[in-house]
Amino acid sequence: MRDKQLHTPEGVRDIHCNEALKKNEIQRRIMAVFHHYGFLDVQTPTFEYIDVFSHDSGTIDIKNMYKFFDSDGNILVMRPDITPSVARMMATGYHHENTPKRFCYLGNAFRNIESYQLKLREFTQAGVELIGIDNEDADAEIIAIVIQSLLAVGLKDFQIDIGQAGFFKGLLEEAGLDSKYEEELRMLIDQKNYIAVEELLDSLDLDHVHKKVLLDLPKFFGDVKVIEQAKSTTMNKKALAALERLERIYSILCDYKVEQYVSFDLGMVSQINYYTGIVFRGYTFGTGVSIVDGGRYDTLLEEFGHSAPAVGFAIIVDEVMNSIERQHIEIKVPSTDTLLLYNRKSRTMAISVADRMRREGMRIEIGMLDHDLDENITYGKKNRIGGIMNFLSLDEVELVNLKTNERNTVDVKSLF
């Protein structure tokens, strides 16, 4: 019992002061980019009815959701993904509007993943959803926003891999593969389990040409030239249209001048089934998983009774933090400007001065002289405080600069 009092469950953790400051700053920078592109904040509930994340919606496996009952016996889940919640909100709150919507959000999601995966079960997502526009300009803008967001937090060495769900679906259509095998094949390819992929394809009645194309999907990886290579492997109109759209998206990304951060991976087939067009992931060193996941999901809102195209992404803030830490990228965070000390005689004056300084935007920590000044200096330096104001009396204040160690005593009146 005592052990469970003192420890957090597997997959969740405490975030302490300095780390919390860095996380808040990272989130602030990301959200600022979203706002600069015209996206508006929305918030959705932390838990929803399980129907919002049903199998038909194409979200994650139900076994990976945290489930519980409400007092009426309804099954609720902690949201494993914020996009379906935003889709539900759009369908119920904006169904009467036909104009495009630009939503952004910051919140925690929860997944009950296997313990051996060593992933967080509670993690923070910062994302955008652009609803109501179906063209390559919208796709390119979303990817550009991802890149600008990662640059804003200080990352430089990262890559956005772009795939096309339409290309994969077109290949399956051309091969005549039964839809009941699509989900299993997608999962195996996404897991890079190519031995299992080959075994599955061997068990199906596929000709050699179509089997080879599906097995060769991982080879279509690299710069924009792989798109042209992929075109030679299919005659399916859906697959070819998907590839041509990728080419147009790349051209627009060149206009944004961010093409150096982009590569293509036509073997990227997300396990999340609601993606219908581009799919993409962001990678950098310092973490073994993607730091961004996104794509186009033109049919998801239909699950909630509202038909509208949409594209979006989510940045996994916790993984971005890991990358920044391991790449030794400095994140400047605010610190306390002044430690203000007083005794009982100078208390009224000191509190008045502290209030005035806070109104001017300064961060002021206040306390009594329970310890001598040297101990307070040690405390201040440890906590990155800029300086100390030590009220010696109603008339005199000793000022200590904790960066230069300079000390001097001034008249209280000179502070105003």
Coordinates of C-alpha atoms in Angstrom, one line a residue:
M1 CA 0.0 0.0 0.0
R2 CA 2.8 2.4 0.9
D3 CA 4.6 1.6 -2.3
K4 CA 1.6 2.7 -4.4
Q5 CA 1.3 5.9 -2.4
L6 CA 4.8 6.9 -3.4
H7 CA 5.0 5.8 -7.0
T8 CA 3.1 6.7 -10.2
P9 CA 1.5 4.0 -12.4
E10 CA 3.5 2.7 -15.3
G11 CA 3.3 5.0 -18.3
V12 CA 2.6 8.3 -16.4
R13 CA 5.0 10.6 -14.6
D14 CA 5.4 13.8 -12.6
I15 CA 6.8 16.8 -14.3
H16 CA 8.8 19.0 -11.9
C17 CA 9.4 22.7 -11.8
N18 CA 12.1 23.4 -14.4
E19 CA 10.9 20.7 -16.8
A20 CA 7.4 22.1 -16.5
L21 CA 8.6 25.6 -17.3
K22 CA 10.3 24.2 -20.4
K23 CA 7.2 22.2 -21.4
N24 CA 5.0 25.3 -21.0
E25 CA 7.4 27.3 -23.2
I26 CA 7.5 24.7 -25.9
Q27 CA 3.7 24.6 -25.9
R28 CA 3.5 28.4 -26.0
R29 CA 5.8 28.5 -29.1
I30 CA 3.8 25.8 -30.9
M31 CA 0.5 27.3 -30.2
A32 CA 1.8 30.8 -31.3
V33 CA 2.6 29.3 -34.7
F34 CA -0.9 27.8 -34.9
H35 CA -2.5 31.2 -34.1
H36 CA -0.3 33.0 -36.6
Y37 CA -1.8 30.7 -39.3
G38 CA -5.3 31.7 -38.2
F39 CA -6.3 28.7 -36.2
L40 CA -8.6 29.2 -33.1
D41 CA -8.4 27.3 -29.8
V42 CA -11.0 24.6 -29.0
Q43 CA -11.2 22.2 -26.1
T44 CA -12.9 18.8 -26.0
P45 CA -13.7 16.6 -23.0
T46 CA -11.0 14.4 -21.5
F47 CA -13.4 11.5 -21.6
E48 CA -16.2 10.7 -24.1
Y49 CA -18.7 7.9 -25.0
I50 CA -16.9 5.0 -26.5
D51 CA -18.9 5.4 -29.7
V52 CA -16.8 8.5 -30.6
F53 CA -13.8 6.2 -30.9
S54 CA -15.6 3.2 -32.4
H55 CA -14.1 0.8 -34.9
D56 CA -16.1 2.4 -37.7
S57 CA -14.4 5.7 -37.0
G58 CA -11.1 4.1 -37.8
T59 CA -9.4 5.2 -34.6
I60 CA -7.1 3.0 -32.4
D61 CA -7.9 -0.5 -31.2
I62 CA -10.4 -0.6 -28.4
K63 CA -8.1 -2.7 -26.3
N64 CA -5.7 0.2 -26.1
M65 CA -8.4 2.5 -24.6
Y66 CA -9.0 3.3 -20.9
K67 CA -12.6 2.4 -20.3
F68 CA -15.0 2.9 -17.4
F69 CA -18.7 3.2 -16.7
D70 CA -20.7 6.2 -15.7
S71 CA -23.6 6.1 -13.1
D72 CA -26.1 5.2 -15.9
G73 CA -24.0 2.2 -17.2
N74 CA -22.7 4.0 -20.3
I75 CA -19.2 3.0 -21.4
L76 CA -16.8 6.0 -21.4
V77 CA -13.2 6.2 -22.5
M78 CA -10.4 8.5 -21.8
R79 CA -9.7 10.0 -25.2
P80 CA -6.9 8.1 -27.0
D81 CA -6.9 10.7 -29.8
I82 CA -8.2 14.2 -30.0
T83 CA -9.1 14.3 -33.7
P84 CA -12.3 12.2 -33.4
S85 CA -13.4 14.5 -30.6
V86 CA -12.9 17.6 -32.7
A87 CA -14.8 15.8 -35.6
R88 CA -17.7 15.1 -33.2
M89 CA -17.6 18.7 -32.0
M90 CA -17.6 20.0 -35.6
A91 CA -20.6 17.8 -36.5
T92 CA -22.7 18.8 -33.5
G93 CA -21.7 22.4 -33.0
Y94 CA -21.1 23.7 -36.5
H95 CA -23.2 21.4 -38.8
H96 CA -25.2 24.4 -40.0
E97 CA -22.1 26.3 -41.2
N98 CA -20.5 25.6 -44.6
T99 CA -17.4 27.8 -44.3
P100 CA -14.0 26.2 -43.5
K101 CA -13.0 25.9 -39.9
R102 CA -9.5 26.2 -38.5
F103 CA -9.3 24.6 -35.0
C104 CA -6.3 24.1 -32.8
Y105 CA -6.0 22.4 -29.5
L106 CA -3.6 21.5 -26.7
G107 CA -4.5 18.6 -24.4
N108 CA -3.7 15.2 -23.0
A109 CA -4.6 11.9 -24.6
F110 CA -4.5 8.4 -23.0
R111 CA -3.6 5.0 -24.4
N112 CA -3.4 1.7 -22.5
I113 CA -0.5 0.3 -24.4
E114 CA 1.5 -2.8 -23.6
S115 CA 4.0 -2.2 -20.8
Y116 CA 7.0 -3.5 -22.8
Q117 CA 6.6 -0.7 -25.3
L118 CA 8.1 1.8 -22.9
K119 CA 5.8 4.6 -24.1
L120 CA 3.9 7.1 -22.1
R121 CA 0.2 6.2 -21.5
E122 CA -0.7 9.8 -20.9
F123 CA 0.9 12.3 -23.3
T124 CA 0.2 15.9 -24.5
Q125 CA -0.9 16.6 -28.1
A126 CA -0.8 20.0 -29.7
G127 CA -2.6 19.9 -33.0
V128 CA -4.6 21.6 -35.7
E129 CA -7.6 20.5 -37.8
L130 CA -8.4 22.3 -41.1
I131 CA -12.0 21.3 -41.9
G132 CA -13.9 22.1 -45.1
I133 CA -11.2 22.3 -47.7
D134 CA -10.1 19.4 -50.0
N135 CA -7.2 20.5 -52.1
E136 CA -3.4 20.2 -52.3
D137 CA -2.9 23.8 -51.0
A138 CA -4.6 22.8 -47.7
D139 CA -2.4 19.7 -47.5
A140 CA 0.8 21.6 -48.1
E141 CA -0.2 24.4 -45.6
I142 CA -0.7 21.8 -42.9
I143 CA 2.7 20.3 -43.5
A144 CA 4.3 23.8 -43.6
I145 CA 2.7 24.5 -40.2
V146 CA 4.3 21.3 -38.8
I147 CA 7.7 22.4 -40.0
Q148 CA 7.4 25.9 -38.7
S149 CA 6.2 24.6 -35.3
L150 CA 9.2 22.3 -35.0
L151 CA 11.6 25.1 -36.0
A152 CA 9.9 27.4 -33.5
V153 CA 10.9 25.1 -30.6
G154 CA 14.5 25.0 -31.7
L155 CA 14.7 21.7 -33.7
K156 CA 16.8 21.9 -36.8
D157 CA 17.5 18.3 -37.7
F158 CA 14.2 16.7 -38.4
Q159 CA 12.3 15.1 -41.3
I160 CA 8.7 14.9 -42.3
D161 CA 7.9 11.7 -44.2
I162 CA 4.9 11.9 -46.4
G163 CA 2.8 8.9 -47.7
Q164 CA -0.5 8.6 -49.5
A165 CA -3.3 6.4 -48.2
G166 CA -5.0 6.7 -51.6
F167 CA -2.0 5.1 -53.3
F168 CA -2.2 2.1 -50.9
K169 CA -5.9 1.8 -51.3
G170 CA -5.6 2.0 -55.1
L171 CA -3.0 -0.8 -55.2
L172 CA -5.3 -3.0 -53.1
E173 CA -8.2 -2.2 -55.5
E174 CA -6.1 -3.0 -58.5
A175 CA -4.9 -6.3 -56.9
G176 CA -8.5 -7.2 -56.2
L177 CA -7.7 -7.8 -52.5
D178 CA -10.7 -8.4 -50.3
S179 CA -11.3 -5.4 -47.9
K180 CA -11.3 -7.8 -45.0
Y181 CA -7.6 -8.3 -45.4
E182 CA -6.8 -4.5 -45.7
E183 CA -6.7 -3.8 -42.0
E184 CA -4.4 -6.7 -41.2
L185 CA -2.1 -5.8 -44.2
R186 CA -2.0 -2.2 -43.1
M187 CA -1.0 -3.1 -39.6
L188 CA 1.8 -5.5 -40.7
I189 CA 3.2 -3.0 -43.2
D190 CA 3.0 -0.2 -40.6
Q191 CA 4.9 -2.4 -38.1
K192 CA 7.5 -3.1 -40.8
N193 CA 6.8 -6.8 -40.3
Y194 CA 7.6 -7.8 -43.9
I195 CA 8.0 -11.5 -43.3
A196 CA 4.4 -11.5 -42.0
V197 CA 3.3 -9.4 -45.0
E198 CA 4.8 -11.9 -47.4
E199 CA 3.2 -14.8 -45.6
L200 CA -0.2 -13.1 -45.8
L201 CA 0.1 -12.3 -49.5
D202 CA 1.3 -15.9 -50.2
S203 CA -1.9 -17.1 -48.6
L204 CA -4.1 -15.0 -50.9
D205 CA -4.8 -15.6 -54.5
L206 CA -2.7 -12.8 -55.9
D207 CA -0.7 -12.8 -59.2
H208 CA 3.0 -12.3 -59.0
V209 CA 3.0 -8.7 -60.3
H210 CA 0.6 -7.3 -57.7
K211 CA 2.2 -9.3 -54.9
K212 CA 5.6 -7.8 -55.9
V213 CA 4.2 -4.3 -55.9
L214 CA 2.8 -4.6 -52.4
L215 CA 6.1 -6.2 -51.1
D216 CA 8.1 -3.5 -52.7
L217 CA 6.2 -0.6 -51.0
P218 CA 9.0 0.0 -48.5
K219 CA 11.4 0.6 -51.4
F220 CA 9.5 3.7 -52.4
F221 CA 11.3 5.9 -49.9
G222 CA 13.3 9.1 -50.5
D223 CA 13.1 12.3 -52.4
V224 CA 10.4 13.4 -54.9
K225 CA 11.8 11.1 -57.5
V226 CA 10.3 8.0 -55.9
I227 CA 6.9 9.3 -56.9
E228 CA 7.8 9.0 -60.6
Q229 CA 9.1 5.5 -59.9
A230 CA 5.9 4.5 -58.2
K231 CA 3.9 5.6 -61.1
S232 CA 5.4 2.9 -63.3
T233 CA 4.1 0.2 -61.0
T234 CA 0.3 0.7 -61.4
M235 CA -2.4 1.6 -63.8
N236 CA -5.0 2.2 -61.2
K237 CA -6.6 5.6 -61.5
K238 CA -7.0 6.1 -57.7
A239 CA -3.3 5.2 -57.1
L240 CA -2.1 7.5 -59.9
A241 CA -4.3 10.4 -58.8
A242 CA -2.8 10.0 -55.3
L243 CA 0.7 10.2 -56.6
E244 CA 0.0 13.2 -58.9
R245 CA -1.5 15.0 -55.9
L246 CA 1.7 14.3 -53.9
E247 CA 3.7 16.0 -56.7
R248 CA 1.5 19.1 -56.6
I249 CA 1.8 19.2 -52.8
Y250 CA 5.6 19.0 -53.1
S251 CA 5.6 21.9 -55.6
I252 CA 3.6 24.1 -53.1
L253 CA 6.0 23.1 -50.3
C254 CA 8.8 24.4 -52.5
D255 CA 6.9 27.8 -52.6
Y256 CA 6.9 27.7 -48.8
K257 CA 10.6 27.0 -49.0
V258 CA 10.5 24.0 -46.6
E259 CA 11.2 21.2 -49.1
Q260 CA 14.5 20.4 -47.4
Y261 CA 12.6 19.0 -44.5
V262 CA 10.4 16.7 -46.6
S263 CA 10.8 13.2 -47.9
F264 CA 8.4 10.6 -49.2
D265 CA 7.5 7.1 -47.8
L266 CA 4.9 5.4 -49.9
G267 CA 5.1 2.4 -47.6
M268 CA 3.7 4.5 -44.8
V269 CA 0.3 3.1 -44.1
S270 CA -1.0 4.3 -40.8
Q271 CA -2.8 1.8 -38.5
I272 CA -5.4 4.6 -38.0
N273 CA -7.9 3.8 -40.7
Y274 CA -9.7 7.2 -41.0
Y275 CA -6.9 8.6 -43.2
T276 CA -8.0 8.9 -46.8
G277 CA -5.2 11.0 -48.5
I278 CA -1.8 12.2 -47.4
V279 CA -0.4 10.7 -44.2
F280 CA 2.8 12.0 -42.6
R281 CA 5.0 11.6 -39.6
G282 CA 7.8 13.7 -38.2
Y283 CA 11.1 12.3 -37.0
T284 CA 14.2 13.6 -35.3
F285 CA 17.0 12.0 -33.4
G286 CA 16.8 11.6 -29.6
T287 CA 13.6 9.6 -29.7
G288 CA 12.7 6.3 -31.2
V289 CA 9.2 7.2 -32.2
S290 CA 7.5 9.9 -34.4
I291 CA 7.1 13.3 -32.9
V292 CA 4.3 14.3 -35.3
D293 CA 1.4 12.3 -36.8
G294 CA -1.1 13.6 -39.3
G295 CA -3.0 13.3 -42.5
R296 CA -6.2 13.8 -44.5
Y297 CA -9.4 12.3 -43.2
D298 CA -12.2 13.2 -45.6
T299 CA -14.7 10.6 -44.4
L300 CA -14.3 10.8 -40.6
L301 CA -17.0 13.5 -40.1
E302 CA -19.5 11.3 -41.9
E303 CA -19.4 9.0 -38.9
F304 CA -21.0 11.8 -36.9
G305 CA -23.6 12.8 -39.5
H306 CA -21.7 15.7 -41.1
S307 CA -19.9 15.3 -44.4
A308 CA -16.8 17.5 -44.8
P309 CA -13.2 17.0 -45.9
A310 CA -10.5 17.6 -43.3
V311 CA -6.8 17.4 -42.8
G312 CA -4.8 17.9 -39.6
F313 CA -2.0 16.7 -37.3
A314 CA -0.9 16.3 -33.7
I315 CA 2.6 17.1 -32.3
I316 CA 3.5 14.8 -29.4
V317 CA 4.9 17.4 -27.0
D318 CA 6.5 14.9 -24.6
E319 CA 8.5 13.4 -27.5
V320 CA 9.5 16.8 -28.7
M321 CA 10.8 17.5 -25.1
N322 CA 12.8 14.3 -25.2
S323 CA 14.4 15.3 -28.5
I324 CA 15.2 18.8 -27.3
E325 CA 16.9 17.5 -24.2
R326 CA 19.0 14.9 -26.0
Q327 CA 20.0 17.3 -28.7
H328 CA 21.1 19.8 -26.0
I329 CA 18.9 22.5 -27.4
E330 CA 18.5 25.4 -24.9
I331 CA 15.0 26.5 -24.1
K332 CA 15.0 29.8 -22.4
V333 CA 12.3 30.0 -19.7
P334 CA 11.3 32.8 -17.4
S335 CA 12.8 32.9 -13.9
T336 CA 12.1 34.9 -10.8
D337 CA 13.5 38.5 -11.1
T338 CA 13.9 39.3 -7.4
L339 CA 13.8 37.6 -4.0
L340 CA 12.5 40.3 -1.7
L341 CA 13.3 39.9 2.0
Y342 CA 12.0 41.8 5.0
N343 CA 11.7 41.7 8.7
R344 CA 8.6 42.5 10.8
K345 CA 9.3 46.2 10.9
S346 CA 9.7 46.5 7.1
R347 CA 6.9 44.1 6.2
T348 CA 4.3 46.7 5.1
M349 CA 6.8 48.6 3.0
A350 CA 8.2 45.4 1.4
I351 CA 4.8 44.0 0.5
S352 CA 3.8 47.3 -1.1
V353 CA 7.0 47.4 -3.2
A354 CA 6.5 43.8 -4.2
D355 CA 2.9 44.5 -5.4
R356 CA 4.1 47.4 -7.4
M357 CA 6.8 45.5 -9.1
R358 CA 4.4 42.6 -10.0
R359 CA 2.0 45.1 -11.6
E360 CA 5.0 46.2 -13.8
G361 CA 5.3 42.6 -15.0
M362 CA 8.2 41.4 -12.8
R363 CA 8.3 38.0 -11.0
I364 CA 8.8 38.6 -7.3
E365 CA 9.3 36.0 -4.6
I366 CA 8.8 37.3 -1.1
G367 CA 9.9 36.0 2.2
M368 CA 11.1 36.9 5.7
L369 CA 14.7 36.9 6.8
D370 CA 14.4 33.5 8.5
H371 CA 18.0 32.8 7.4
D372 CA 21.0 35.0 7.1
L373 CA 21.7 36.7 3.8
D374 CA 24.4 34.3 2.6
E375 CA 21.9 31.4 2.9
N376 CA 19.4 33.4 0.8
I377 CA 22.1 34.2 -1.8
T378 CA 22.8 30.4 -2.1
Y379 CA 19.1 29.7 -2.4
G380 CA 18.6 32.5 -5.0
K381 CA 21.5 31.2 -7.2
K382 CA 20.2 27.6 -7.0
N383 CA 16.8 28.8 -8.2
R384 CA 18.1 31.1 -11.0
I385 CA 16.7 34.3 -9.3
G386 CA 18.1 37.5 -10.7
G387 CA 18.7 39.4 -7.5
I388 CA 17.8 40.1 -3.9
M389 CA 16.2 43.1 -2.3
N390 CA 16.8 43.0 1.4
F391 CA 14.8 45.6 3.4
L392 CA 17.0 46.4 6.3
S393 CA 14.6 49.1 7.6
L394 CA 11.9 51.4 6.5
D395 CA 14.5 53.6 4.9
E396 CA 17.2 51.3 3.6
V397 CA 17.3 48.4 1.1
E398 CA 20.3 46.3 0.3
L399 CA 20.5 45.2 -3.3
V400 CA 22.3 42.0 -4.3
N401 CA 22.9 41.1 -8.0
L402 CA 23.1 37.3 -8.0
K403 CA 24.8 37.2 -11.4
T404 CA 27.7 39.6 -10.6
N405 CA 27.6 39.3 -6.8
E406 CA 27.6 43.1 -6.6
R407 CA 26.0 44.6 -3.4
N408 CA 25.0 48.1 -2.5
T409 CA 22.6 49.8 -0.2
V410 CA 20.1 52.4 -1.4
D411 CA 17.4 54.6 0.1
V412 CA 13.9 53.1 -0.2
K413 CA 12.6 56.3 -1.9
S414 CA 15.1 55.8 -4.8
L415 CA 13.2 52.6 -5.8
F416 CA 10.2 54.7 -7.0

